[in-house]
Coordinates of C-alpha atoms and ligand atoms in Angstrom, one line a residue:
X1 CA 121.4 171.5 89.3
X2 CA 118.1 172.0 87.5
X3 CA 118.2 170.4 83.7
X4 CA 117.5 173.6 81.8
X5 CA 120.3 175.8 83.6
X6 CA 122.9 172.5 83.1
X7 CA 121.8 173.0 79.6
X8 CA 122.8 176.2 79.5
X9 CA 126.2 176.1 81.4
X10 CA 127.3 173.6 79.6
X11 CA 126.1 175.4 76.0
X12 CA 128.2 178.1 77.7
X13 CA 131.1 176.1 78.3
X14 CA 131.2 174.3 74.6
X15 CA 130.3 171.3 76.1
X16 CA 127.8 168.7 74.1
X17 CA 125.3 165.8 76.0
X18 CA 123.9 162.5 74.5
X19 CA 120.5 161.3 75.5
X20 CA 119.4 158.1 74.6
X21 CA 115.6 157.8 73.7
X22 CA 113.9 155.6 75.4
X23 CA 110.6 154.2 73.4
X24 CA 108.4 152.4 76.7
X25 CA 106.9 150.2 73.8
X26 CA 110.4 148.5 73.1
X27 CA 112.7 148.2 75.9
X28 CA 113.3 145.6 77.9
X29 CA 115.0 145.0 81.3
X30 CA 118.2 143.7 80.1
X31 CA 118.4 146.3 77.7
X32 CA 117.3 149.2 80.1
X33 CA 119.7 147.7 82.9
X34 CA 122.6 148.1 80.2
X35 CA 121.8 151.5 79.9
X36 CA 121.5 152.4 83.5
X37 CA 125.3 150.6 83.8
X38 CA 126.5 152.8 80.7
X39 CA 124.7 156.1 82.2
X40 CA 125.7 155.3 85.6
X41 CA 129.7 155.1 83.7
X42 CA 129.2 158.4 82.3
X43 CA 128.7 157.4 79.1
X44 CA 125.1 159.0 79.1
X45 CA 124.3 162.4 79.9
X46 CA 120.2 162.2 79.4
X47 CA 117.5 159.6 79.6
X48 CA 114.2 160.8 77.0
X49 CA 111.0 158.7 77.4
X50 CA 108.4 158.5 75.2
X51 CA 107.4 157.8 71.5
X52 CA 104.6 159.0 68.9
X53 CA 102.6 155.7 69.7
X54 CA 102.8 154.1 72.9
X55 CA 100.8 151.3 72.7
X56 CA 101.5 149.2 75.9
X57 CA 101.4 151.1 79.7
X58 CA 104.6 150.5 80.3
X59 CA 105.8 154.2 81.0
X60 CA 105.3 154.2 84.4
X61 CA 107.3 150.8 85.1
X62 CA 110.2 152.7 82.3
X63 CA 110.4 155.5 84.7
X64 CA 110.7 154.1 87.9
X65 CA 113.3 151.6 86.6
X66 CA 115.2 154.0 85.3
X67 CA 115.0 156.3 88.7
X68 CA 115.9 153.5 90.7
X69 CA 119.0 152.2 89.0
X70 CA 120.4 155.5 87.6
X71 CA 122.1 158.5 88.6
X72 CA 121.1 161.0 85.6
X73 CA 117.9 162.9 84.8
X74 CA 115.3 161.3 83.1
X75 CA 113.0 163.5 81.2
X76 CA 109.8 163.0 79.3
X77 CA 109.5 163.4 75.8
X78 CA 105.8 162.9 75.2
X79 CA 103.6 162.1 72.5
X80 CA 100.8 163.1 73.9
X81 CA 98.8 164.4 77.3
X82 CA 98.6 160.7 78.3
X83 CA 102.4 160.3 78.5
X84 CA 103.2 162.5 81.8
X85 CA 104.7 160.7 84.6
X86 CA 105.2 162.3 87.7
X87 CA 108.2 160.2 88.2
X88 CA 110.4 161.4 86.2
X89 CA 112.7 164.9 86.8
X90 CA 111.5 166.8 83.7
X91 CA 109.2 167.0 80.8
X92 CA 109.7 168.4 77.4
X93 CA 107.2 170.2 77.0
X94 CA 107.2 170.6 73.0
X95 CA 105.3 173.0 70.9
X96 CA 105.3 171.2 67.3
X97 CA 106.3 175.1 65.7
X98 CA 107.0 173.8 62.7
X99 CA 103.2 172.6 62.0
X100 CA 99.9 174.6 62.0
X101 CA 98.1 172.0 64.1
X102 CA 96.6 174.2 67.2
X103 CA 96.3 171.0 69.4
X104 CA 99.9 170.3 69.4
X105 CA 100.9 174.2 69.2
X106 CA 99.1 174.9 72.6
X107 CA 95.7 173.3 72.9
X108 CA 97.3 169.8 74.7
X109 CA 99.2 172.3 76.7
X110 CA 96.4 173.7 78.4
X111 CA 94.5 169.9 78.9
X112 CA 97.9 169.0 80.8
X113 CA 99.0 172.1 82.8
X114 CA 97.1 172.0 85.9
X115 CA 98.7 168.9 86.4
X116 CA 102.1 169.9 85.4
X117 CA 101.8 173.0 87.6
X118 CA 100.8 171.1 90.9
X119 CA 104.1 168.5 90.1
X120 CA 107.3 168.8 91.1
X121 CA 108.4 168.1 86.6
X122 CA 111.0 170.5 85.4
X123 CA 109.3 172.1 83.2
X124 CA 111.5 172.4 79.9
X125 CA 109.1 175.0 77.2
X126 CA 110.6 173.5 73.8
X127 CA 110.1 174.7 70.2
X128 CA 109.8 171.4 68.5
X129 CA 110.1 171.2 65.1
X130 CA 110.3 167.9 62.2
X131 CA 112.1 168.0 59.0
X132 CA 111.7 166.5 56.1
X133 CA 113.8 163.3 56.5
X134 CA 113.7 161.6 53.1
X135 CA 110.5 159.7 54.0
X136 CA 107.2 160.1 56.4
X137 CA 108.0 159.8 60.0
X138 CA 105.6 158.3 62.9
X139 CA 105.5 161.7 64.0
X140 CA 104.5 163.4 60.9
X141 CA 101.6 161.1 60.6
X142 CA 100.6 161.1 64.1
X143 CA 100.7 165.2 63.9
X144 CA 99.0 165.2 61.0
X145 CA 101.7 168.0 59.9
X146 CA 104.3 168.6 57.7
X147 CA 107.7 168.7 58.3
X148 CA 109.9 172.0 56.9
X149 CA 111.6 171.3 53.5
X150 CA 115.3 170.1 54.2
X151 CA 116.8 172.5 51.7
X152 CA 114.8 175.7 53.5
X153 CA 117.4 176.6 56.9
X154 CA 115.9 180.1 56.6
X155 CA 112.7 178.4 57.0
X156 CA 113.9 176.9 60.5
X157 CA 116.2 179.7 61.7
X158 CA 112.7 182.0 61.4
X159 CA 110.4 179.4 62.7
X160 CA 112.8 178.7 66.2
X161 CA 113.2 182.3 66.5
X162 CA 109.8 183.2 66.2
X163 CA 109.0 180.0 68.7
X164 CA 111.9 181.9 71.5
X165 CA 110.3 185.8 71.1
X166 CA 107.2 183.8 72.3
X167 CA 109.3 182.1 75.4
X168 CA 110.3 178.8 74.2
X169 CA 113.0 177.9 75.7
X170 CA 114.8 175.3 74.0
X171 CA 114.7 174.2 69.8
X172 CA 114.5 170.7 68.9
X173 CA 115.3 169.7 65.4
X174 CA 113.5 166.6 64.4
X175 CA 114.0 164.3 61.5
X176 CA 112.1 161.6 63.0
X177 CA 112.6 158.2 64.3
X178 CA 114.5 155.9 61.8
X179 CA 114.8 158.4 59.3
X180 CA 116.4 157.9 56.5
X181 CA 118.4 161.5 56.6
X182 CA 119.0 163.3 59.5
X183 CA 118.4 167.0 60.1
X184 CA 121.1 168.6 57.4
X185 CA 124.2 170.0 58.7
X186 CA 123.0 173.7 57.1
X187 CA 120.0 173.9 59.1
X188 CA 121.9 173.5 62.3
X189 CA 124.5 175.6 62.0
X190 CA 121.9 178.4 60.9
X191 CA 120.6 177.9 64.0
X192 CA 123.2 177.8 66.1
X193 CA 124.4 181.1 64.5
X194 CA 121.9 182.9 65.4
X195 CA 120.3 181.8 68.8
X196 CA 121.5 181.0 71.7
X197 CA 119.0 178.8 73.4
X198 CA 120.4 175.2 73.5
X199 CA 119.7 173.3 70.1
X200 CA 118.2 169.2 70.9
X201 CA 118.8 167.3 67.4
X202 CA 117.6 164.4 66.7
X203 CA 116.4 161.4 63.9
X204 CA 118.3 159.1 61.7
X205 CA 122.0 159.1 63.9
X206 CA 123.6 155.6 63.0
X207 CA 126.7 156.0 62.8
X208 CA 129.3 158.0 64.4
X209 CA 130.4 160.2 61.5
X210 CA 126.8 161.5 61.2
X211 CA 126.9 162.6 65.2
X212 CA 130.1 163.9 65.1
X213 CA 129.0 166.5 61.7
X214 CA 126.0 167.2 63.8
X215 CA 127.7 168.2 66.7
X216 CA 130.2 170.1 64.6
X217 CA 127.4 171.7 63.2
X218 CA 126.2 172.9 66.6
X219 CA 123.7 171.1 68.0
X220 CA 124.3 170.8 72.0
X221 CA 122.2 167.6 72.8
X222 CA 121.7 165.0 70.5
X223 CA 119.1 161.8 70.8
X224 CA 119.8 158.8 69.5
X225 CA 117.1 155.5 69.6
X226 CA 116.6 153.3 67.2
X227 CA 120.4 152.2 66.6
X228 CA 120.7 151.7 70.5
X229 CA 117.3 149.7 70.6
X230 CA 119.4 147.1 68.1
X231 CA 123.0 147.7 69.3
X232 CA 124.0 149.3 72.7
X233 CA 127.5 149.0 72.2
X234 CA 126.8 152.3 69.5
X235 CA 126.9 154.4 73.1
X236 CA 130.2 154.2 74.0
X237 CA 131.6 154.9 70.4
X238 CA 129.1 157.9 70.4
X239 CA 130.0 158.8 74.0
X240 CA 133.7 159.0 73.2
X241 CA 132.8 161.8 70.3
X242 CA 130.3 163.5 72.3
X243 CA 132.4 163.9 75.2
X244 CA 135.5 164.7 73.5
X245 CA 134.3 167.3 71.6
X246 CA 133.0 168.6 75.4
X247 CA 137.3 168.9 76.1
X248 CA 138.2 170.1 72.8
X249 CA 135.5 172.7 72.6
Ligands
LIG301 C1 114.8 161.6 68.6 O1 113.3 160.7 67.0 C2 114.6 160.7 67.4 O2 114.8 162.9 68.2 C3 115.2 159.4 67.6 O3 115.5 159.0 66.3 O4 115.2 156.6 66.6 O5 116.2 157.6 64.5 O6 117.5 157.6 66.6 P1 116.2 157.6 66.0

């Protein structure tokens, strides 16, 4: 099945997905062979690859290692045009909504489509967008942009709605790698009230209490890196809630 309409079955059907972000920079083979065993258990629903800052070419060796020894879909999150691989299943293809920087609303878009549009990607149309996560992110910096005030949900409810009328497909809620908060429990639910595209959150998820409130919140799909960079035992206590609430739901 293609990623997007899995997406939306499984939003249909109550169920939620982890992915584990994958940062090329950082991982190594014993750690990415841990995570092929854990996806290939179930305990994994999504691979995302990619960071704000990739400064080693080691994306293209990520990919392929992961295509070779796993069984789920790996799917790019990049940080900019140079981090396409035609490797992979799918791409995010984000549209940073929540800033005013035209390069990363659509100009980057239109440097990487003819490529996109001769590959055989999934191409996923996401309304991206960062929140204020109690201190500046990578990918605030790197955007030059900033992120929407934590305490505004009508701020976010208006800017993914605005970001679906123009045919994004997906929202991602951001609060950036290793932040210190993750996106508040308020903002997702105002979300999920209100639209029905699948809602990606993501930033800050340590501990299992924090993903389960997100998840209760509604977000569908939520990311988790940095904790699993240090300890990838974290997967299967966050599989177990993940995938429970897929039964309860
Ligand atoms: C994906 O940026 C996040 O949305 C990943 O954040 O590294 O804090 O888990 P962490």
């Amino acid at each position: 099945m293609q990623i997007f309409s899995e997406w939306q079955t499984k939003k249909a059907q109550g169920k939620k997905s982890l992915a584990v972000l994958i940062d090329p920079d950082k991982a190594s083979e014993a750690h990415l062979k841990a995570l092929c065993k854990k996806a290939n258990d179930g305990e994994i629903d999504y691979f995302f690859v990619g960071g704000s800052l990739l400064t080693t070419n080691r994306l293209d060796l990520i990919v392929s290692y992961l295509k070779i020894n796993s069984e789920i879909p790996v799917i790019l999150f990049p940080g900019n045009t140079m981090q396409v691989n035609l490797k992979a299943d799918g791409i995010l293809l984000l549209s940073l909504i929540s800033g005013r920087n035209a390069d990363l609303l659509i100009g980057k878009h239109v440097e990487v489509a003819p490529l996109l549009a001769k590959s055989a990607l999934e191409i996923i149309s996401t309304g991206y967008m960062l929140i204020e996560s109690g201190k500046s992110t990578s990918v605030s910096y790197i955007s030059g942009t900033l992120p929407i005030p934590r305490d505004k949900p009508e701020i976010a409810l208006s800017t993914a709605l605005a970001g679906n009328m123009l045919g994004l497909k997906c929202n991602y809620l951001e609060a950036g790698s290793g932040a210190h908060y993750s996106v508040p429990e308020k903002m997702i639910n105002a979300l999920k009230e209100k639209i029905d595209a699948p809602l990606i959150v993501g930033g800050g998820i340590r501990d299992t209490k924090t993903a389960k409130s997100i998840l209760d919140a509604g977000a569908d799909i939520i990311v988790v890196g940095t904790k699993i960079e240090k300890d990838n035992s974290f997967i299967t206590a966050l599989a177990k809630i993940v995938h429970t609430e897929k039964t309860s739901a």
